[in-house]
PDB file of C-alpha atoms in Angstrom:
ATOM      1  CA  MET A   1      92.219  44.413 128.539  1.00  0.00           C
ATOM      2  CA  SER A   2      93.797  44.671 131.991  1.00  0.00           C
ATOM      3  CA  GLN A   3      95.794  47.750 130.986  1.00  0.00           C
ATOM      4  CA  TYR A   4      92.654  49.359 129.598  1.00  0.00           C
ATOM      5  CA  ILE A   5      90.731  48.697 132.826  1.00  0.00           C
ATOM      6  CA  LEU A   6      93.579  50.086 134.925  1.00  0.00           C
ATOM      7  CA  ARG A   7      93.765  53.192 132.744  1.00  0.00           C
ATOM      8  CA  ARG A   8      90.019  53.733 133.024  1.00  0.00           C
ATOM      9  CA  PHE A   9      90.169  53.357 136.800  1.00  0.00           C
ATOM     10  CA  LEU A  10      92.863  56.033 136.943  1.00  0.00           C
ATOM     11  CA  GLN A  11      90.699  58.284 134.777  1.00  0.00           C
ATOM     12  CA  MET A  12      87.792  57.816 137.195  1.00  0.00           C
ATOM     13  CA  ILE A  13      89.677  59.521 140.020  1.00  0.00           C
ATOM     14  CA  PRO A  14      89.810  63.073 138.565  1.00  0.00           C
ATOM     15  CA  THR A  15      86.263  62.671 137.221  1.00  0.00           C
ATOM     16  CA  VAL A  16      84.865  61.860 140.657  1.00  0.00           C
ATOM     17  CA  LEU A  17      86.939  64.643 142.231  1.00  0.00           C
ATOM     18  CA  ILE A  18      85.561  67.229 139.793  1.00  0.00           C
ATOM     19  CA  ILE A  19      82.019  66.083 140.561  1.00  0.00           C
ATOM     20  CA  THR A  20      82.592  66.355 144.320  1.00  0.00           C
ATOM     21  CA  VAL A  21      84.031  69.867 143.887  1.00  0.00           C
ATOM     22  CA  ALA A  22      80.929  70.944 141.942  1.00  0.00           C
ATOM     23  CA  VAL A  23      78.531  69.373 144.467  1.00  0.00           C
ATOM     24  CA  PHE A  24      80.458  70.804 147.439  1.00  0.00           C
ATOM     25  CA  TRP A  25      80.345  74.277 145.913  1.00  0.00           C
ATOM     26  CA  MET A  26      76.606  74.052 145.107  1.00  0.00           C
ATOM     27  CA  LEU A  27      75.757  72.859 148.610  1.00  0.00           C
ATOM     28  CA  LYS A  28      77.718  75.758 150.034  1.00  0.00           C
ATOM     29  CA  LEU A  29      75.666  78.144 147.888  1.00  0.00           C
ATOM     30  CA  ALA A  30      72.535  77.031 149.744  1.00  0.00           C
ATOM     31  CA  PRO A  31      71.425  79.501 152.453  1.00  0.00           C
ATOM     32  CA  GLY A  32      72.915  78.825 155.846  1.00  0.00           C
ATOM     33  CA  ASP A  33      75.308  76.078 156.857  1.00  0.00           C
ATOM     34  CA  PRO A  34      74.885  72.680 158.545  1.00  0.00           C
ATOM     35  CA  LEU A  35      74.884  74.266 162.001  1.00  0.00           C
ATOM     36  CA  ASP A  36      72.216  76.913 161.401  1.00  0.00           C
ATOM     37  CA  LEU A  37      69.188  74.694 162.054  1.00  0.00           C
ATOM     38  CA  LEU A  38      70.838  73.178 165.105  1.00  0.00           C
ATOM     39  CA  LEU A  39      71.703  76.542 166.609  1.00  0.00           C
ATOM     40  CA  ALA A  40      68.374  78.088 165.663  1.00  0.00           C
ATOM     41  CA  GLY A  41      66.603  75.628 167.977  1.00  0.00           C
ATOM     42  CA  ASN A  42      68.439  76.996 171.002  1.00  0.00           C
ATOM     43  CA  PRO A  43      67.325  80.578 171.755  1.00  0.00           C
ATOM     44  CA  ASP A  44      69.686  80.888 174.728  1.00  0.00           C
ATOM     45  CA  ILE A  45      72.886  80.477 172.731  1.00  0.00           C
ATOM     46  CA  SER A  46      74.972  83.611 172.360  1.00  0.00           C
ATOM     47  CA  PRO A  47      76.432  84.944 169.082  1.00  0.00           C
ATOM     48  CA  GLU A  48      79.907  84.433 170.509  1.00  0.00           C
ATOM     49  CA  HIS A  49      79.161  80.780 171.135  1.00  0.00           C
ATOM     50  CA  VAL A  50      77.841  80.436 167.589  1.00  0.00           C
ATOM     51  CA  GLU A  51      81.047  81.839 166.154  1.00  0.00           C
ATOM     52  CA  HIS A  52      83.088  79.555 168.389  1.00  0.00           C
ATOM     53  CA  ILE A  53      81.251  76.445 167.179  1.00  0.00           C
ATOM     54  CA  LYS A  54      81.567  77.469 163.523  1.00  0.00           C
ATOM     55  CA  LYS A  55      85.271  78.090 164.006  1.00  0.00           C
ATOM     56  CA  LEU A  56      85.597  74.704 165.710  1.00  0.00           C
ATOM     57  CA  TYR A  57      84.055  72.929 162.707  1.00  0.00           C
ATOM     58  CA  GLY A  58      85.877  75.093 160.170  1.00  0.00           C
ATOM     59  CA  TYR A  59      82.796  76.815 158.711  1.00  0.00           C
ATOM     60  CA  ASP A  60      84.481  80.192 159.004  1.00  0.00           C
ATOM     61  CA  ARG A  61      87.255  79.144 156.626  1.00  0.00           C
ATOM     62  CA  PRO A  62      87.301  79.688 152.818  1.00  0.00           C
ATOM     63  CA  ILE A  63      85.421  77.145 150.761  1.00  0.00           C
ATOM     64  CA  TYR A  64      88.550  75.592 149.254  1.00  0.00           C
ATOM     65  CA  GLU A  65      89.930  74.944 152.745  1.00  0.00           C
ATOM     66  CA  GLN A  66      86.644  73.386 153.809  1.00  0.00           C
ATOM     67  CA  TYR A  67      86.695  71.135 150.752  1.00  0.00           C
ATOM     68  CA  GLY A  68      90.311  70.117 151.397  1.00  0.00           C
ATOM     69  CA  ARG A  69      89.447  69.254 154.987  1.00  0.00           C
ATOM     70  CA  TRP A  70      86.439  67.180 153.891  1.00  0.00           C
ATOM     71  CA  LEU A  71      88.444  65.370 151.201  1.00  0.00           C
ATOM     72  CA  TRP A  72      91.230  64.535 153.623  1.00  0.00           C
ATOM     73  CA  GLN A  73      88.709  63.018 156.031  1.00  0.00           C
ATOM     74  CA  VAL A  74      87.185  60.942 153.186  1.00  0.00           C
ATOM     75  CA  VAL A  75      90.618  59.624 152.212  1.00  0.00           C
ATOM     76  CA  GLN A  76      91.042  58.507 155.832  1.00  0.00           C
ATOM     77  CA  GLY A  77      87.696  56.704 155.735  1.00  0.00           C
ATOM     78  CA  ASN A  78      85.773  59.291 157.732  1.00  0.00           C
ATOM     79  CA  LEU A  79      82.600  60.576 156.030  1.00  0.00           C
ATOM     80  CA  GLY A  80      81.674  62.796 158.951  1.00  0.00           C
ATOM     81  CA  TYR A  81      78.899  62.815 161.527  1.00  0.00           C
ATOM     82  CA  SER A  82      75.186  63.089 160.793  1.00  0.00           C
ATOM     83  CA  ARG A  83      73.452  65.909 162.624  1.00  0.00           C
ATOM     84  CA  ILE A  84      69.913  64.562 162.213  1.00  0.00           C
ATOM     85  CA  TYR A  85      70.673  60.880 162.915  1.00  0.00           C
ATOM     86  CA  HIS A  86      73.346  61.540 165.581  1.00  0.00           C
ATOM     87  CA  ARG A  87      75.501  58.784 164.147  1.00  0.00           C
ATOM     88  CA  PRO A  88      78.590  58.566 161.942  1.00  0.00           C
ATOM     89  CA  VAL A  89      77.626  58.698 158.265  1.00  0.00           C
ATOM     90  CA  LEU A  90      79.598  55.526 157.584  1.00  0.00           C
ATOM     91  CA  SER A  91      77.280  53.583 159.905  1.00  0.00           C
ATOM     92  CA  ILE A  92      74.139  54.841 158.103  1.00  0.00           C
ATOM     93  CA  ILE A  93      75.118  54.218 154.473  1.00  0.00           C
ATOM     94  CA  PRO A  94      75.364  50.357 154.410  1.00  0.00           C
ATOM     95  CA  ASP A  95      71.784  49.639 155.549  1.00  0.00           C
ATOM     96  CA  ARG A  96      70.303  52.327 153.321  1.00  0.00           C
ATOM     97  CA  LEU A  97      72.374  51.216 150.349  1.00  0.00           C
ATOM     98  CA  LEU A  98      71.268  47.594 150.849  1.00  0.00           C
ATOM     99  CA  ASN A  99      67.597  48.639 150.877  1.00  0.00           C
ATOM    100  CA  THR A 100      68.060  50.645 147.680  1.00  0.00           C
ATOM    101  CA  LEU A 101      69.921  47.788 145.976  1.00  0.00           C
ATOM    102  CA  VAL A 102      67.029  45.452 146.800  1.00  0.00           C
ATOM    103  CA  LEU A 103      64.571  47.924 145.316  1.00  0.00           C
ATOM    104  CA  THR A 104      66.579  48.899 142.243  1.00  0.00           C
ATOM    105  CA  GLY A 105      67.839  45.358 141.616  1.00  0.00           C
ATOM    106  CA  SER A 106      64.286  44.045 141.558  1.00  0.00           C
ATOM    107  CA  SER A 107      63.261  46.948 139.335  1.00  0.00           C
ATOM    108  CA  LEU A 108      66.131  46.286 136.918  1.00  0.00           C
ATOM    109  CA  LEU A 109      65.340  42.577 136.729  1.00  0.00           C
ATOM    110  CA  LEU A 110      61.645  43.240 136.099  1.00  0.00           C
ATOM    111  CA  SER A 111      62.438  45.817 133.416  1.00  0.00           C
ATOM    112  CA  LEU A 112      64.777  43.451 131.572  1.00  0.00           C
ATOM    113  CA  LEU A 113      62.421  40.475 131.746  1.00  0.00           C
ATOM    114  CA  VAL A 114      59.597  42.558 130.290  1.00  0.00           C
ATOM    115  CA  ALA A 115      61.314  45.008 127.928  1.00  0.00           C
ATOM    116  CA  ILE A 116      63.655  42.696 125.975  1.00  0.00           C
ATOM    117  CA  PRO A 117      61.142  39.950 125.015  1.00  0.00           C
ATOM    118  CA  ILE A 118      58.417  42.466 124.160  1.00  0.00           C
ATOM    119  CA  GLY A 119      60.861  44.630 122.196  1.00  0.00           C
ATOM    120  CA  VAL A 120      62.014  41.620 120.167  1.00  0.00           C
ATOM    121  CA  TYR A 121      58.468  40.391 119.587  1.00  0.00           C
ATOM    122  CA  THR A 122      57.124  43.774 118.445  1.00  0.00           C
ATOM    123  CA  ALA A 123      60.062  44.151 116.037  1.00  0.00           C
ATOM    124  CA  LEU A 124      59.367  40.752 114.494  1.00  0.00           C
ATOM    125  CA  ARG A 125      55.625  41.517 114.333  1.00  0.00           C
ATOM    126  CA  GLN A 126      55.914  45.100 113.134  1.00  0.00           C
ATOM    127  CA  TYR A 127      52.614  46.961 112.573  1.00  0.00           C
ATOM    128  CA  SER A 128      50.600  44.151 114.131  1.00  0.00           C
ATOM    129  CA  LEU A 129      47.840  44.769 116.667  1.00  0.00           C
ATOM    130  CA  LEU A 130      50.096  43.801 119.585  1.00  0.00           C
ATOM    131  CA  ASP A 131      52.818  46.087 118.245  1.00  0.00           C
ATOM    132  CA  TYR A 132      50.424  49.036 118.377  1.00  0.00           C
ATOM    133  CA  LEU A 133      49.209  47.990 121.829  1.00  0.00           C
ATOM    134  CA  PHE A 134      52.691  47.697 123.334  1.00  0.00           C
ATOM    135  CA  SER A 135      53.734  50.953 121.645  1.00  0.00           C
ATOM    136  CA  PHE A 136      50.816  52.691 123.337  1.00  0.00           C
ATOM    137  CA  LEU A 137      51.726  51.152 126.703  1.00  0.00           C
ATOM    138  CA  SER A 138      55.374  52.169 126.323  1.00  0.00           C
ATOM    139  CA  PHE A 139      54.447  55.776 125.545  1.00  0.00           C
ATOM    140  CA  PHE A 140      52.119  55.681 128.553  1.00  0.00           C
ATOM    141  CA  GLY A 141      54.962  54.486 130.803  1.00  0.00           C
ATOM    142  CA  ILE A 142      57.389  57.110 129.513  1.00  0.00           C
ATOM    143  CA  ALA A 143      54.911  59.968 129.965  1.00  0.00           C
ATOM    144  CA  MET A 144      53.517  58.870 133.338  1.00  0.00           C
ATOM    145  CA  PRO A 145      54.779  60.992 136.293  1.00  0.00           C
ATOM    146  CA  VAL A 146      56.299  58.764 138.959  1.00  0.00           C
ATOM    147  CA  PHE A 147      54.722  60.533 141.934  1.00  0.00           C
ATOM    148  CA  TRP A 148      51.230  60.451 140.382  1.00  0.00           C
ATOM    149  CA  PHE A 149      51.424  56.789 139.401  1.00  0.00           C
ATOM    150  CA  GLY A 150      52.684  55.871 142.873  1.00  0.00           C
ATOM    151  CA  LEU A 151      49.826  57.693 144.586  1.00  0.00           C
ATOM    152  CA  ILE A 152      47.291  56.042 142.260  1.00  0.00           C
ATOM    153  CA  LEU A 153      48.654  52.580 143.130  1.00  0.00           C
ATOM    154  CA  ILE A 154      48.465  53.371 146.848  1.00  0.00           C
ATOM    155  CA  LEU A 155      44.882  54.568 146.444  1.00  0.00           C
ATOM    156  CA  LEU A 156      43.794  51.489 144.481  1.00  0.00           C
ATOM    157  CA  LEU A 157      45.799  48.616 145.979  1.00  0.00           C
ATOM    158  CA  SER A 158      46.137  49.833 149.571  1.00  0.00           C
ATOM    159  CA  VAL A 159      43.266  52.158 150.422  1.00  0.00           C
ATOM    160  CA  GLN A 160      40.426  50.638 148.395  1.00  0.00           C
ATOM    161  CA  LEU A 161      41.364  46.991 147.763  1.00  0.00           C
ATOM    162  CA  LYS A 162      43.595  46.624 150.870  1.00  0.00           C
ATOM    163  CA  LEU A 163      45.836  44.134 149.075  1.00  0.00           C
ATOM    164  CA  LEU A 164      49.238  45.706 149.805  1.00  0.00           C
ATOM    165  CA  PRO A 165      50.658  47.959 152.522  1.00  0.00           C
ATOM    166  CA  PRO A 166      50.757  51.645 151.523  1.00  0.00           C
ATOM    167  CA  GLY A 167      54.426  52.145 152.325  1.00  0.00           C
ATOM    168  CA  GLY A 168      57.339  51.462 154.587  1.00  0.00           C
ATOM    169  CA  HIS A 169      59.800  48.620 154.726  1.00  0.00           C
ATOM    170  CA  TYR A 170      58.125  46.206 157.085  1.00  0.00           C
ATOM    171  CA  SER A 171      55.544  46.236 159.834  1.00  0.00           C
ATOM    172  CA  LEU A 172      56.584  46.333 163.492  1.00  0.00           C
ATOM    173  CA  GLU A 173      53.838  43.808 164.206  1.00  0.00           C
ATOM    174  CA  GLN A 174      55.385  41.183 161.945  1.00  0.00           C
ATOM    175  CA  ASP A 175      58.654  39.323 161.720  1.00  0.00           C
ATOM    176  CA  VAL A 176      60.988  40.680 159.080  1.00  0.00           C
ATOM    177  CA  GLY A 177      61.281  37.998 156.426  1.00  0.00           C
ATOM    178  CA  VAL A 178      61.735  37.651 152.695  1.00  0.00           C
ATOM    179  CA  PHE A 179      58.019  37.474 151.976  1.00  0.00           C
ATOM    180  CA  THR A 180      57.286  40.437 154.221  1.00  0.00           C
ATOM    181  CA  VAL A 181      59.855  42.619 152.469  1.00  0.00           C
ATOM    182  CA  LEU A 182      58.600  41.328 149.093  1.00  0.00           C
ATOM    183  CA  ARG A 183      55.033  42.332 149.945  1.00  0.00           C
ATOM    184  CA  TYR A 184      56.138  45.842 150.871  1.00  0.00           C
ATOM    185  CA  SER A 185      58.328  46.197 147.778  1.00  0.00           C
ATOM    186  CA  ILE A 186      55.809  45.236 145.071  1.00  0.00           C
ATOM    187  CA  MET A 187      54.416  48.724 144.476  1.00  0.00           C
ATOM    188  CA  PRO A 188      57.759  50.591 144.710  1.00  0.00           C
ATOM    189  CA  VAL A 189      59.328  48.143 142.240  1.00  0.00           C
ATOM    190  CA  ILE A 190      56.471  48.581 139.757  1.00  0.00           C
ATOM    191  CA  VAL A 191      56.625  52.376 139.980  1.00  0.00           C
ATOM    192  CA  LEU A 192      60.418  52.532 139.729  1.00  0.00           C
ATOM    193  CA  SER A 193      60.582  50.137 136.762  1.00  0.00           C
ATOM    194  CA  LEU A 194      57.779  51.800 134.786  1.00  0.00           C
ATOM    195  CA  PHE A 195      59.897  54.365 132.912  1.00  0.00           C
ATOM    196  CA  SER A 196      62.911  52.123 132.273  1.00  0.00           C
ATOM    197  CA  MET A 197      60.679  49.251 131.179  1.00  0.00           C
ATOM    198  CA  ALA A 198      58.815  51.447 128.701  1.00  0.00           C
ATOM    199  CA  SER A 199      61.886  53.192 127.271  1.00  0.00           C
ATOM    200  CA  TRP A 200      63.981  49.994 127.007  1.00  0.00           C
ATOM    201  CA  MET A 201      61.116  48.341 125.181  1.00  0.00           C
ATOM    202  CA  ARG A 202      61.243  51.048 122.516  1.00  0.00           C
ATOM    203  CA  TYR A 203      65.046  50.911 122.246  1.00  0.00           C
ATOM    204  CA  MET A 204      64.979  47.112 121.945  1.00  0.00           C
ATOM    205  CA  ARG A 205      62.338  47.277 119.219  1.00  0.00           C
ATOM    206  CA  SER A 206      64.308  49.904 117.306  1.00  0.00           C
ATOM    207  CA  GLY A 207      67.565  47.940 117.612  1.00  0.00           C
ATOM    208  CA  MET A 208      65.960  44.722 116.384  1.00  0.00           C
ATOM    209  CA  LEU A 209      64.335  46.486 113.434  1.00  0.00           C
ATOM    210  CA  GLU A 210      67.757  47.703 112.298  1.00  0.00           C
ATOM    211  CA  VAL A 211      69.395  44.300 112.692  1.00  0.00           C
ATOM    212  CA  ILE A 212      66.814  41.965 111.154  1.00  0.00           C
ATOM    213  CA  HIS A 213      67.146  43.665 107.769  1.00  0.00           C
ATOM    214  CA  GLU A 214      70.932  43.263 107.627  1.00  0.00           C
ATOM    215  CA  ASP A 215      72.546  41.033 105.002  1.00  0.00           C
ATOM    216  CA  TYR A 216      73.983  38.522 107.481  1.00  0.00           C
ATOM    217  CA  VAL A 217      70.493  37.869 108.872  1.00  0.00           C
ATOM    218  CA  ARG A 218      69.143  37.274 105.358  1.00  0.00           C
ATOM    219  CA  THR A 219      72.068  34.943 104.702  1.00  0.00           C
ATOM    220  CA  ALA A 220      71.347  32.964 107.888  1.00  0.00           C
ATOM    221  CA  ARG A 221      67.739  32.543 106.816  1.00  0.00           C
ATOM    222  CA  ALA A 222      68.799  31.564 103.299  1.00  0.00           C
ATOM    223  CA  LYS A 223      70.942  28.772 104.749  1.00  0.00           C
ATOM    224  CA  GLY A 224      67.776  27.250 106.195  1.00  0.00           C
ATOM    225  CA  LEU A 225      68.430  27.983 109.869  1.00  0.00           C
ATOM    226  CA  ALA A 226      65.443  27.930 112.198  1.00  0.00           C
ATOM    227  CA  GLU A 227      63.875  31.328 112.802  1.00  0.00           C
ATOM    228  CA  GLY A 228      64.480  31.098 116.539  1.00  0.00           C
ATOM    229  CA  ARG A 229      68.185  30.466 116.021  1.00  0.00           C
ATOM    230  CA  VAL A 230      68.439  33.310 113.526  1.00  0.00           C
ATOM    231  CA  VAL A 231      66.804  35.715 115.983  1.00  0.00           C
ATOM    232  CA  VAL A 232      68.732  34.646 119.095  1.00  0.00           C
ATOM    233  CA  ARG A 233      72.209  33.945 117.721  1.00  0.00           C
ATOM    234  CA  HIS A 234      72.454  36.435 114.870  1.00  0.00           C
ATOM    235  CA  ALA A 235      69.989  39.281 115.413  1.00  0.00           C
ATOM    236  CA  LEU A 236      69.484  39.583 119.178  1.00  0.00           C
ATOM    237  CA  LYS A 237      73.165  39.507 120.081  1.00  0.00           C
ATOM    238  CA  ASN A 238      73.947  42.478 117.858  1.00  0.00           C
ATOM    239  CA  ALA A 239      70.779  44.349 118.800  1.00  0.00           C
ATOM    240  CA  LEU A 240      71.816  44.173 122.465  1.00  0.00           C
ATOM    241  CA  ILE A 241      75.029  46.164 121.897  1.00  0.00           C
ATOM    242  CA  PRO A 242      73.449  49.653 122.157  1.00  0.00           C
ATOM    243  CA  MET A 243      71.236  48.352 124.977  1.00  0.00           C
ATOM    244  CA  VAL A 244      74.314  47.558 127.068  1.00  0.00           C
ATOM    245  CA  THR A 245      75.282  51.216 127.325  1.00  0.00           C
ATOM    246  CA  LEU A 246      71.706  52.260 127.993  1.00  0.00           C
ATOM    247  CA  ILE A 247      71.180  49.713 130.761  1.00  0.00           C
ATOM    248  CA  ALA A 248      74.596  50.161 132.391  1.00  0.00           C
ATOM    249  CA  LEU A 249      74.226  53.946 132.533  1.00  0.00           C
ATOM    250  CA  SER A 250      70.635  53.619 133.762  1.00  0.00           C
ATOM    251  CA  ILE A 251      71.604  51.671 136.888  1.00  0.00           C
ATOM    252  CA  PRO A 252      73.058  54.701 138.752  1.00  0.00           C
ATOM    253  CA  GLY A 253      70.053  56.645 137.530  1.00  0.00           C
ATOM    254  CA  LEU A 254      67.750  54.059 139.084  1.00  0.00           C
ATOM    255  CA  ILE A 255      69.522  54.511 142.421  1.00  0.00           C
ATOM    256  CA  SER A 256      69.558  58.296 142.331  1.00  0.00           C
ATOM    257  CA  GLY A 257      66.173  58.428 140.616  1.00  0.00           C
ATOM    258  CA  ALA A 258      64.591  56.449 143.455  1.00  0.00           C
ATOM    259  CA  VAL A 259      64.274  59.663 145.475  1.00  0.00           C
ATOM    260  CA  LEU A 260      60.639  60.208 144.499  1.00  0.00           C
ATOM    261  CA  THR A 261      59.710  56.528 144.720  1.00  0.00           C
ATOM    262  CA  GLU A 262      61.322  56.013 148.110  1.00  0.00           C
ATOM    263  CA  THR A 263      59.788  59.232 149.445  1.00  0.00           C
ATOM    264  CA  ILE A 264      56.275  58.316 148.287  1.00  0.00           C
ATOM    265  CA  PHE A 265      56.437  54.793 149.740  1.00  0.00           C
ATOM    266  CA  SER A 266      58.575  55.728 152.789  1.00  0.00           C
ATOM    267  CA  TRP A 267      61.210  53.223 151.678  1.00  0.00           C
ATOM    268  CA  PRO A 268      64.366  53.657 153.829  1.00  0.00           C
ATOM    269  CA  GLY A 269      66.914  53.755 151.030  1.00  0.00           C
ATOM    270  CA  MET A 270      69.508  56.086 149.551  1.00  0.00           C
ATOM    271  CA  GLY A 271      66.928  58.203 147.737  1.00  0.00           C
ATOM    272  CA  ARG A 272      65.010  58.906 150.935  1.00  0.00           C
ATOM    273  CA  LEU A 273      68.311  59.532 152.707  1.00  0.00           C
ATOM    274  CA  ILE A 274      69.428  62.216 150.239  1.00  0.00           C
ATOM    275  CA  TYR A 275      65.975  63.827 150.426  1.00  0.00           C
ATOM    276  CA  ASP A 276      66.061  63.991 154.230  1.00  0.00           C
ATOM    277  CA  SER A 277      69.640  65.274 154.254  1.00  0.00           C
ATOM    278  CA  LEU A 278      68.854  68.133 151.849  1.00  0.00           C
ATOM    279  CA  ILE A 279      65.647  69.089 153.652  1.00  0.00           C
ATOM    280  CA  ASN A 280      67.371  69.091 157.058  1.00  0.00           C
ATOM    281  CA  ASN A 281      70.627  70.608 155.794  1.00  0.00           C
ATOM    282  CA  ASP A 282      72.700  67.583 156.822  1.00  0.00           C
ATOM    283  CA  PHE A 283      75.798  68.398 154.781  1.00  0.00           C
ATOM    284  CA  ASN A 284      77.888  65.301 155.544  1.00  0.00           C
ATOM    285  CA  ILE A 285      75.221  62.813 154.452  1.00  0.00           C
ATOM    286  CA  ALA A 286      74.501  64.767 151.259  1.00  0.00           C
ATOM    287  CA  MET A 287      78.176  64.796 150.261  1.00  0.00           C
ATOM    288  CA  ALA A 288      78.591  61.090 151.050  1.00  0.00           C
ATOM    289  CA  VAL A 289      75.568  60.092 148.941  1.00  0.00           C
ATOM    290  CA  PHE A 290      76.605  62.270 145.995  1.00  0.00           C
ATOM    291  CA  LEU A 291      80.117  60.806 146.212  1.00  0.00           C
ATOM    292  CA  ILE A 292      78.667  57.287 145.962  1.00  0.00           C
ATOM    293  CA  PHE A 293      76.450  58.296 143.030  1.00  0.00           C
ATOM    294  CA  ALA A 294      79.401  59.811 141.160  1.00  0.00           C
ATOM    295  CA  PHE A 295      81.474  56.668 141.694  1.00  0.00           C
ATOM    296  CA  LEU A 296      78.618  54.438 140.520  1.00  0.00           C
ATOM    297  CA  VAL A 297      78.150  56.420 137.309  1.00  0.00           C
ATOM    298  CA  ALA A 298      81.855  56.137 136.472  1.00  0.00           C
ATOM    299  CA  LEU A 299      81.962  52.454 137.469  1.00  0.00           C
ATOM    300  CA  PHE A 300      78.972  51.368 135.372  1.00  0.00           C
ATOM    301  CA  ASN A 301      80.261  53.385 132.428  1.00  0.00           C
ATOM    302  CA  LEU A 302      83.396  51.255 132.604  1.00  0.00           C
ATOM    303  CA  ALA A 303      81.277  48.110 132.974  1.00  0.00           C
ATOM    304  CA  ALA A 304      79.399  48.979 129.775  1.00  0.00           C
ATOM    305  CA  ASP A 305      82.656  49.270 127.826  1.00  0.00           C
ATOM    306  CA  ILE A 306      83.882  45.923 129.171  1.00  0.00           C
ATOM    307  CA  LEU A 307      80.611  44.187 128.268  1.00  0.00           C
ATOM    308  CA  TYR A 308      81.019  45.398 124.691  1.00  0.00           C
ATOM    309  CA  ALA A 309      84.032  43.123 124.284  1.00  0.00           C
ATOM    310  CA  PHE A 310      82.073  40.075 125.448  1.00  0.00           C
ATOM    311  CA  ILE A 311      79.014  40.765 123.266  1.00  0.00           C
ATOM    312  CA  ASP A 312      80.820  41.906 120.116  1.00  0.00           C
ATOM    313  CA  PRO A 313      84.151  40.158 119.307  1.00  0.00           C
ATOM    314  CA  ARG A 314      84.984  43.009 116.925  1.00  0.00           C
ATOM    315  CA  VAL A 315      85.500  45.339 119.900  1.00  0.00           C
ATOM    316  CA  VAL A 316      89.081  45.106 121.151  1.00  0.00           C
ATOM    317  CA  TYR A 317      90.605  47.321 123.846  1.00  0.00           C
ATOM    318  CA  THR A 318      94.319  47.949 123.999  1.00  0.00           C
TER     319      THR A 318
END
């Protein structure tokens, strides 16, 4: 197992590098460069001074040289300097990443606690009234646009009922505590978990329907085992195998997919950070965030493969 993990880690390096090359090239295709907006706000600057600044930062060099310079700085632990925040990028990422992990971690936990039990129940009670009801709700969650659902929640719970704050992280008039952050995170967590909760519910139901008709499940029932033990120890464990890949690969998507949710609710996380960096042409922040996303995708893909071995003893890595 250790050799397999080491080999997969070595394979992650070229994968992440290829992704950063593609992102770097696409960002360079965008009109202008990271200095254009800064220089455009100063009408007194001369064209000669503009060329001098671009030469100083290397923006007059070929794109492969610019990428090599950026990569060398990353290897040294320097992610660059943010133009819009006037701070090193490395000092911005930790706080934003922590806020996103709080949001996405809560969303992941809520999705699992709802999707897995309901998926198992609807599979065991196929074609029942509750099965049809939860199927309708799952299709509703999959089809519901995130931005629209978020605005509807703000309108109902904040504007009309005044139960929850409409957005932000915490109020300046209050002390920052666990309950304060929890109150501000209720609506973003619900909106962010809606799609994953609905889709995982359908996948869990489908996986259980395939497993409960297998011969080993019939044999367990024929031996006189309790139905709960048959479901948990024989059916559920095998039905979770395809869910492992789905959930592990969805975690980076929850982080990167929080762009809309964090923008709607003004949540200061990674999604809002990448949105602000692209809108304001802050190249260094955009590259740093995409680098983290690429690493997370590769890392959780490896985590899914490792979890296979713990769930299914038949899976052996050499």
